[in-house]
Short mmCIF file of C-alpha atoms and ligand atoms in Angstrom, two decimals:
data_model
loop_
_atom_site.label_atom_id
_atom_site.label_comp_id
_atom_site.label_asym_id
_atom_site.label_seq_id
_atom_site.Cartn_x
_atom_site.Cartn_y
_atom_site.Cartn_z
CA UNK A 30 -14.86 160.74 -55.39
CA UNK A 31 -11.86 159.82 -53.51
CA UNK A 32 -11.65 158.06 -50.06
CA UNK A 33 -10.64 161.47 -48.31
CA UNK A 34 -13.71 163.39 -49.76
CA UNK A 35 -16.16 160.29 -48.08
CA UNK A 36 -14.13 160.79 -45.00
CA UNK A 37 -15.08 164.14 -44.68
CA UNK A 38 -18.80 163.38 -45.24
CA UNK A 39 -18.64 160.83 -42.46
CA UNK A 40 -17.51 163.27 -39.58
CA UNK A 41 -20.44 165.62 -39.95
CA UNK A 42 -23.68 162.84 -40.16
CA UNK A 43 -24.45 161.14 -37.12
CA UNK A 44 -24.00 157.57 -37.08
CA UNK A 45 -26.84 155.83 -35.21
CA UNK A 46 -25.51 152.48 -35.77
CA UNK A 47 -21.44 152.86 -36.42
CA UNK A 48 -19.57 149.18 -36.84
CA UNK A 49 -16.42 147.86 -38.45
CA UNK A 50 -14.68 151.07 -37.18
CA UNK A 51 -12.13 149.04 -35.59
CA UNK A 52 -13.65 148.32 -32.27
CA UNK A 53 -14.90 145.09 -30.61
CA UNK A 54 -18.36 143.86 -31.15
CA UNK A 55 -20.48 144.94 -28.80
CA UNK A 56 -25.18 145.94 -29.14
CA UNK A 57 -25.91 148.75 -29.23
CA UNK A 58 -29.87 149.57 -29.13
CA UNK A 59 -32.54 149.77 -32.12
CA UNK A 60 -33.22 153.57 -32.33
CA UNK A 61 -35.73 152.60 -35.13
CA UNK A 62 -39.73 151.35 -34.83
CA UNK A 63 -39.90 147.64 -36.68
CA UNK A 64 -43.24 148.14 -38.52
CA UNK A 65 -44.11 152.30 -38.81
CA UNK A 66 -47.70 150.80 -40.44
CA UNK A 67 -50.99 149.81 -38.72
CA UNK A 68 -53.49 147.55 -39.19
CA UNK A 69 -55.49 149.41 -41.73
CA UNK A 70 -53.09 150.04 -43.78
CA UNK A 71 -52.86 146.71 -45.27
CA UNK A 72 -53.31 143.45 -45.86
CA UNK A 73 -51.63 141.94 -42.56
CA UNK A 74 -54.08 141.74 -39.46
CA UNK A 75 -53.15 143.12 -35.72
CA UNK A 76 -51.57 139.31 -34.62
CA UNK A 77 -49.60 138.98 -37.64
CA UNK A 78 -47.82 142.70 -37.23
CA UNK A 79 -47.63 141.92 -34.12
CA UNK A 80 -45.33 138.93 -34.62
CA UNK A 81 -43.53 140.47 -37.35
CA UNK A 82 -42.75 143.25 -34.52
CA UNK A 83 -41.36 140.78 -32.17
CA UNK A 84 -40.12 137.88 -34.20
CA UNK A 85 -38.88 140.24 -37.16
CA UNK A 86 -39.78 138.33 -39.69
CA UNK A 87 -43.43 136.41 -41.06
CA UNK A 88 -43.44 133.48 -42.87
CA UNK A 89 -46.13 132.13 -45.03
CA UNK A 90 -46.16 129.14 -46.77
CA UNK A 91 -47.78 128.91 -50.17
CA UNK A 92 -48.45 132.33 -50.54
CA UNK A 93 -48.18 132.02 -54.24
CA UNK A 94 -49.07 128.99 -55.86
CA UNK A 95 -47.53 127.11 -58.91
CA UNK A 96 -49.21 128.77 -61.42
CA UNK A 97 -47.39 132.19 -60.46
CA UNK A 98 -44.24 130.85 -60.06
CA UNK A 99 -43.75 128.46 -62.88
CA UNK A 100 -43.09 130.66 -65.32
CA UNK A 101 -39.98 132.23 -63.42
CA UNK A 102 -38.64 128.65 -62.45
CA UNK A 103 -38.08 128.63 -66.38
CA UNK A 104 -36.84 131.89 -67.26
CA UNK A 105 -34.47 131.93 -64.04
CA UNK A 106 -32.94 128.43 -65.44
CA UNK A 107 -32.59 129.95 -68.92
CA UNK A 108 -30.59 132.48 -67.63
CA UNK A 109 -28.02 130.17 -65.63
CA UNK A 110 -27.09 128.97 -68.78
CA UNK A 111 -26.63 132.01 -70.71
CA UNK A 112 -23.12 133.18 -71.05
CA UNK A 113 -24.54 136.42 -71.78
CA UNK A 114 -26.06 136.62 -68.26
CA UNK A 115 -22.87 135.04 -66.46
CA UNK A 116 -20.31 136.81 -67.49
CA UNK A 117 -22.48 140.08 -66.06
CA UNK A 118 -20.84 142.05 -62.99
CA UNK A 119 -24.64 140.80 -61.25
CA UNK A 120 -23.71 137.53 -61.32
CA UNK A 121 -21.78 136.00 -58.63
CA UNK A 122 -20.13 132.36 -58.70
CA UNK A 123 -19.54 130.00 -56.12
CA UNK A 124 -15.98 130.20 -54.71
CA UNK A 125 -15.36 126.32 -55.33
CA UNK A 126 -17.34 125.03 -58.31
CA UNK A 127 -18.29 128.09 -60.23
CA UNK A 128 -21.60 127.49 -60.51
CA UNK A 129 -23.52 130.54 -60.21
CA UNK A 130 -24.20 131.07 -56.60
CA UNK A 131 -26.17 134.65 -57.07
CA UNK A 132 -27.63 136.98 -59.63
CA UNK A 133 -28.35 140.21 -58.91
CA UNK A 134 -30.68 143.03 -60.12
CA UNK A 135 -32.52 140.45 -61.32
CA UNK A 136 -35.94 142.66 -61.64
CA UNK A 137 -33.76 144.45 -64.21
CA UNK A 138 -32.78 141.61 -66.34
CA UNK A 139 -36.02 139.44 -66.45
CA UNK A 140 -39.47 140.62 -67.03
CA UNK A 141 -40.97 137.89 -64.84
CA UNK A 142 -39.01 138.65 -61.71
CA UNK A 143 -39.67 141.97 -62.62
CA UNK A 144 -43.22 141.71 -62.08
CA UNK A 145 -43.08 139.00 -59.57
CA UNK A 146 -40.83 141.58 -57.47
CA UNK A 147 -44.08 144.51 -57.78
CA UNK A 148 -47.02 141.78 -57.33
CA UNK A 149 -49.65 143.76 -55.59
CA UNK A 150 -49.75 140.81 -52.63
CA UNK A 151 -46.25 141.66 -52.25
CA UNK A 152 -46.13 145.49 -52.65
CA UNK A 153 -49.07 146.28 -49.88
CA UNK A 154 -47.10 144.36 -47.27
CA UNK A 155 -43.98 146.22 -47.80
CA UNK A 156 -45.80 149.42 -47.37
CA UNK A 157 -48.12 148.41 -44.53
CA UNK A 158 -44.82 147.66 -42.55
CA UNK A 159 -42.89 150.35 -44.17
CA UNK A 160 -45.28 152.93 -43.07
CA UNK A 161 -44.97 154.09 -46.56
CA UNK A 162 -44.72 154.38 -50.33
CA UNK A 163 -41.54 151.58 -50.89
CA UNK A 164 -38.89 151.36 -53.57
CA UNK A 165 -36.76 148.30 -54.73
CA UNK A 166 -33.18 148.64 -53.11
CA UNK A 167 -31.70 145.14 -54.16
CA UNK A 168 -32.97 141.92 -55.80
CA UNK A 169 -31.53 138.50 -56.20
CA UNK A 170 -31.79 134.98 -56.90
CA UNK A 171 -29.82 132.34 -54.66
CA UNK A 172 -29.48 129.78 -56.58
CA UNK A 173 -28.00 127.42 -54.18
CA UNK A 174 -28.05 124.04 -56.56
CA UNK A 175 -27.94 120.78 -55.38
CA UNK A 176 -24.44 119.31 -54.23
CA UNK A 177 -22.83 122.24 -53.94
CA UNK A 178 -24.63 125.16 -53.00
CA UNK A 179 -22.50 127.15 -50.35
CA UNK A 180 -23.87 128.57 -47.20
CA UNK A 181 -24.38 131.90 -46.07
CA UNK A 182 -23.20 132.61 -43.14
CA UNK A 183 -25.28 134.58 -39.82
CA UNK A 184 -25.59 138.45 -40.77
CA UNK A 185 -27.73 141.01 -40.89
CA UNK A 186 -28.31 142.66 -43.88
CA UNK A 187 -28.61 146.50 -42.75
CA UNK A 188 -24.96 145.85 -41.07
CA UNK A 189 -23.85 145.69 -44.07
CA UNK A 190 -26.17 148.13 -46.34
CA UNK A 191 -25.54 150.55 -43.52
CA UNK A 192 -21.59 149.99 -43.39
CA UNK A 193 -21.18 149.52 -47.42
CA UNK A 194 -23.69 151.27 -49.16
CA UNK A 195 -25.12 154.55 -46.48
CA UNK A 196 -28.42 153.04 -45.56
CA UNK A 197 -29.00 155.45 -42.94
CA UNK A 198 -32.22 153.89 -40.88
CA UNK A 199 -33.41 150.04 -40.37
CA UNK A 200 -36.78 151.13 -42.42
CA UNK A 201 -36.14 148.28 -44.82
CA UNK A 202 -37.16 144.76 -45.26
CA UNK A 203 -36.45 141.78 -47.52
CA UNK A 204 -38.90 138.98 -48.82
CA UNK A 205 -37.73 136.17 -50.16
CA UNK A 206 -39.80 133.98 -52.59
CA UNK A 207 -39.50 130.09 -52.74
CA UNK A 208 -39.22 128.58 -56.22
CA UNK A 209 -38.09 125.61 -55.20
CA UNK A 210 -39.79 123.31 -51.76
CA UNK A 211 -37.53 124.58 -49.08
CA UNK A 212 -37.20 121.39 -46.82
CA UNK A 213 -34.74 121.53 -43.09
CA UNK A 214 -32.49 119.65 -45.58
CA UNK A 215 -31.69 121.64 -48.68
CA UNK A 216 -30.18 124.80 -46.63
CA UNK A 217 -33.50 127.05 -45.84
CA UNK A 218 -33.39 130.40 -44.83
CA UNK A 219 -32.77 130.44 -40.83
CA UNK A 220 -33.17 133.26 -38.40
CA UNK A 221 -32.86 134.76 -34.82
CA UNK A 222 -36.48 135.77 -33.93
CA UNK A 223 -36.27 138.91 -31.82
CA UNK A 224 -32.19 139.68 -32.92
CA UNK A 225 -33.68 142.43 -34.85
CA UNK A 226 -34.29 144.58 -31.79
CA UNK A 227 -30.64 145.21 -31.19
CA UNK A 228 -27.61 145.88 -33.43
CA UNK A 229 -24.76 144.42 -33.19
CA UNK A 230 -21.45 146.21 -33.72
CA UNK A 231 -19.05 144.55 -35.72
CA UNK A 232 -15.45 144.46 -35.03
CA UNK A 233 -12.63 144.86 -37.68
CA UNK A 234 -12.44 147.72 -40.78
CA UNK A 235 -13.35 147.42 -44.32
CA UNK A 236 -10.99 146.69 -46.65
CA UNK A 237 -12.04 148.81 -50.58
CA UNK A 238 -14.20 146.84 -53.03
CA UNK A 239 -14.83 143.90 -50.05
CA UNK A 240 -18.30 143.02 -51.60
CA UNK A 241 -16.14 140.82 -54.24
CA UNK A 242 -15.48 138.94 -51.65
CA UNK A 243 -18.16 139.14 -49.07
CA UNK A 244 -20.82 138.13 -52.00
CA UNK A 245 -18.87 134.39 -52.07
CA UNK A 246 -18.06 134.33 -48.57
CA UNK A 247 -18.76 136.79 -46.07
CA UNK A 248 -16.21 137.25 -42.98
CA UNK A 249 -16.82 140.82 -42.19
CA UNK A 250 -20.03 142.25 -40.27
CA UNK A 251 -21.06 138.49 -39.11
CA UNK A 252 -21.14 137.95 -34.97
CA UNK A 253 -18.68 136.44 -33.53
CA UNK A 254 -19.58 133.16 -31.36
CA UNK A 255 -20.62 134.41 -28.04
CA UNK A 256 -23.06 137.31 -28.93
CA UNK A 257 -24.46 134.82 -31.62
CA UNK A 258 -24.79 132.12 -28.97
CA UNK A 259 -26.72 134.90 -26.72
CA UNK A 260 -28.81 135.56 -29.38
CA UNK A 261 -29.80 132.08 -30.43
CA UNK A 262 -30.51 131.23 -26.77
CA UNK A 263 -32.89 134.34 -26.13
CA UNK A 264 -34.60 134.16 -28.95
CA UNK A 265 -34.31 130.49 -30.54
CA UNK A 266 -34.13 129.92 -34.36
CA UNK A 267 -36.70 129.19 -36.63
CA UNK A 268 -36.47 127.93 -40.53
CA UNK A 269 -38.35 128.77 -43.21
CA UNK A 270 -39.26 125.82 -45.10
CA UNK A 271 -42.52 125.28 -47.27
CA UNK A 272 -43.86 124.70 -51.21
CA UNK A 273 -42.44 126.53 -54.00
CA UNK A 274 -44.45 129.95 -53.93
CA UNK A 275 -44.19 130.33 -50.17
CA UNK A 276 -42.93 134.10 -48.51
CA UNK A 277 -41.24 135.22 -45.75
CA UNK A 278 -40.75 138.87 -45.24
CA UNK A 279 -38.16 140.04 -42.47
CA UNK A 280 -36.87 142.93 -40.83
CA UNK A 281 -33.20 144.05 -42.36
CA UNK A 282 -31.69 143.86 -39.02
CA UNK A 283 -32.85 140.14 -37.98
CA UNK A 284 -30.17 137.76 -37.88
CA UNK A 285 -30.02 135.36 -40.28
CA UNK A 286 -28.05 132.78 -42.59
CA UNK A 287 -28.43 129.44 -44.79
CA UNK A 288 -26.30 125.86 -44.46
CA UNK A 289 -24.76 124.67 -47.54
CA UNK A 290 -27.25 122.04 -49.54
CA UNK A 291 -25.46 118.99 -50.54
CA UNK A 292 -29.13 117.12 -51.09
CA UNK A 293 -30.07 116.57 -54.67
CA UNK A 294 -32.55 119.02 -55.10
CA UNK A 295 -32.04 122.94 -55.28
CA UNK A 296 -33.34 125.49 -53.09
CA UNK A 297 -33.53 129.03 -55.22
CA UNK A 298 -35.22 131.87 -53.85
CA UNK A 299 -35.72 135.16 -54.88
CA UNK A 300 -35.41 138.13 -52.92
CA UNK A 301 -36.48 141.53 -53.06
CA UNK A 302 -35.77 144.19 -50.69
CA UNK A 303 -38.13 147.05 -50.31
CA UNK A 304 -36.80 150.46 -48.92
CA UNK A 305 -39.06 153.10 -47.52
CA UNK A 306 -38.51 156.42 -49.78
CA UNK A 307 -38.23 158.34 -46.72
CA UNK A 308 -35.04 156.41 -45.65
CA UNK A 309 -32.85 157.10 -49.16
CA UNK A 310 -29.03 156.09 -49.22
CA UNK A 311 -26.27 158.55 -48.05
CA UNK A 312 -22.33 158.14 -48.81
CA UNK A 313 -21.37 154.64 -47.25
CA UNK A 314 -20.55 155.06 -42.96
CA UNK A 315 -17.41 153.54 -43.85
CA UNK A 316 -16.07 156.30 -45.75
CA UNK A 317 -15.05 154.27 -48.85
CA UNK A 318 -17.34 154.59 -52.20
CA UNK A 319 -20.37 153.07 -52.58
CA UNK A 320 -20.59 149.68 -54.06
CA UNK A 321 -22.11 149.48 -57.27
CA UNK A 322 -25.73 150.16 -58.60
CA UNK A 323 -26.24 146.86 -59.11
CA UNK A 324 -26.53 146.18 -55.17
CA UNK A 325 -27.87 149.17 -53.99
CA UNK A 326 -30.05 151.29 -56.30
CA UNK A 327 -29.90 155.00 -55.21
CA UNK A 328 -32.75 156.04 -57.23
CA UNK A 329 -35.75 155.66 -55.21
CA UNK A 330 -38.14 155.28 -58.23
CA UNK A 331 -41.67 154.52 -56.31
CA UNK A 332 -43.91 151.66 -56.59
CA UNK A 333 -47.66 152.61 -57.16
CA UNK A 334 -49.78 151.65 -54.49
CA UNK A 335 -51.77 148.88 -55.27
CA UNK A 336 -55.41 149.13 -55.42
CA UNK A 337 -57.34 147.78 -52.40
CA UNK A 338 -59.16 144.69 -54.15
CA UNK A 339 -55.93 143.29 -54.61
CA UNK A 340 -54.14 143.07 -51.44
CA UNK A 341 -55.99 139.89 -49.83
CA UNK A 342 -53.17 138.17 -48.22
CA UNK A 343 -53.87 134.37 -48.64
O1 LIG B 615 -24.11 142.35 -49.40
C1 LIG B 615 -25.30 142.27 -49.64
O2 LIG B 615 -25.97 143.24 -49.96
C2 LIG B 615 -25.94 140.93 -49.54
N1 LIG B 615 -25.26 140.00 -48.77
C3 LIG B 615 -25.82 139.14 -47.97
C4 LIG B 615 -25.05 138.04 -47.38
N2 LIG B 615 -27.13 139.24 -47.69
C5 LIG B 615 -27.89 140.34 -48.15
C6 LIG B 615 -27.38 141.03 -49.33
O3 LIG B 615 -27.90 140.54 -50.51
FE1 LIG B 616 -28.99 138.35 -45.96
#
């Protein structure tokens, strides 16, 4: 489809949450609820929605243990070193050493992630605070190796999903897995509790095909230094550190980033973002085509429900 035919799309839908349209930043409210589930729907109690409501994210530390995640740790470094993987359009390098910064679809391409990714632990979270049956939207490993694992810098995710790839409503939420100890030193996942209740606006206009570069280093759809600095001194910041096998879950809005990790030891995590099928992808709100399947799945292609015995959450 050409750029004129998205155009013409994007005049008639309403945008609830336009950015990059070549204004200045500037919050605009949530018009979305952050958890449509309740209580007994799933395996999180009333306090720990609750926080997930107003921090926008939940972190628990060894969720999984070893046992789960060892056998992933070994497939996942089997696949760094296969050419056959690398040279993939999933996998993305790091823009100074070349190491291989992120791979995604990774559910797709490994049978351990791909289970990992629809663990019933997992799964009845997703659709306790979905509200919903859920679907898998985007996975990934960060690899960020030791030395010279980049940073990524303060976003939020549905900025971008929204902007890029048509994600029409903040009904989404990532969870990121641990397979490595996440320490304050080897550039853990950090966020802005309580950023997720407004969006922020972005200034500037995107350029075509700007997840080829956004993927290595993004520059468009992060805040700029003031509304960052309001952010961070309303709401704090908070890291996620813990054992291999620990899980946070957050909401797609909630501000967030990583520091690069020149320490010794790797911090890899998988992530897996979960989608509510009532919430399925339009054209892109910027007008340009949608970035490929292997970031954004369009097909929402359901995950069962898991069966009640086995959605105890620690
Ligand atoms: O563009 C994306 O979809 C991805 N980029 C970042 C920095 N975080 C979320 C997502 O995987
Ligand atoms: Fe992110």
């Amino acid at each position: 489809m050409t750029a004129i035919a998205h155009n013409a799309k994007r005049t008639t839908a309403r945008d609830l949450y336009p950015s990059r349209t070549g204004g200045d930043y500037r919050l605009l409210p949530r018009r979305d609820p952050v958890a449509c589930g309740s209580p007994a729907d799933g395996p999180l109690d009333e306090a720990s929605l609750d926080r997930y409501v107003r921090d926008g994210s939940l972190h628990l530390p060894g969720f999984f243990g070893q046992d789960a995640i060892a056998p992933l740790i070994e497939e996942l470094e089997c696949m760094r070193d296969d050419a056959a993987i690398t040279r993939r359009e999933e996998a993305i390098t790091e823009p100074g050493s070349g190491a291989l910064r992120s791979l995604f679809a990774v559910h797709l391409l490994d049978c351990a992630t791909a289970e990992l990714c629809r663990h019933p632990r997992i799964v009845s979270v997703a659709r306790q605070i979905l509200g919903s049956a859920a679907y898998i939207l985007q996975s990934r490993i960060n690899y960020k190796p030791g030395f010279h694992g980049r940073e990524f810098f303060w976003h939020s995710d549905f900025e971008t999903w929204h902007v890029e790839d048509g994600l029409p409503r903040m009904r989404t939420l990532s969870c990121s897995i641990s397979l490595t100890e996440n320490t304050a030193m080897n550039g853990p996942l950090m966020l802005v509790p309580g950023s997720h209740h407004s969006f922020l606006s972005c200034a500037g206009e995107t350029p075509e095909e700007n997840y080829k570069r956004s993927l290595k280093r993004q520059d468009l759809g992060v805040p700029d230094p003031a509304h960052l600095e309001r952010m961070v001194e309303d709401g704090g910041l908070v890291n996620a550190t813990g054992p291999a096998g620990s899980v946070t879950f957050f909401d797609c809005n909630v501000m967030h980033g990583s520091g690069s990790n020149i320490t010794p030891w790797p911090r890899s995590n998988v992530f897996v973002v979960f989608n509510s099928v009532e919430n399925p992808l339009s054209a892109p709100f910027n007008g340009l085509a949608p970035r490929p399947e292997f970031l954004a799945h369009r097909k929402a292609v359901d995950i069962p429900a898991p069966a009640r015995r086995e959605v105890t959450l620690l």
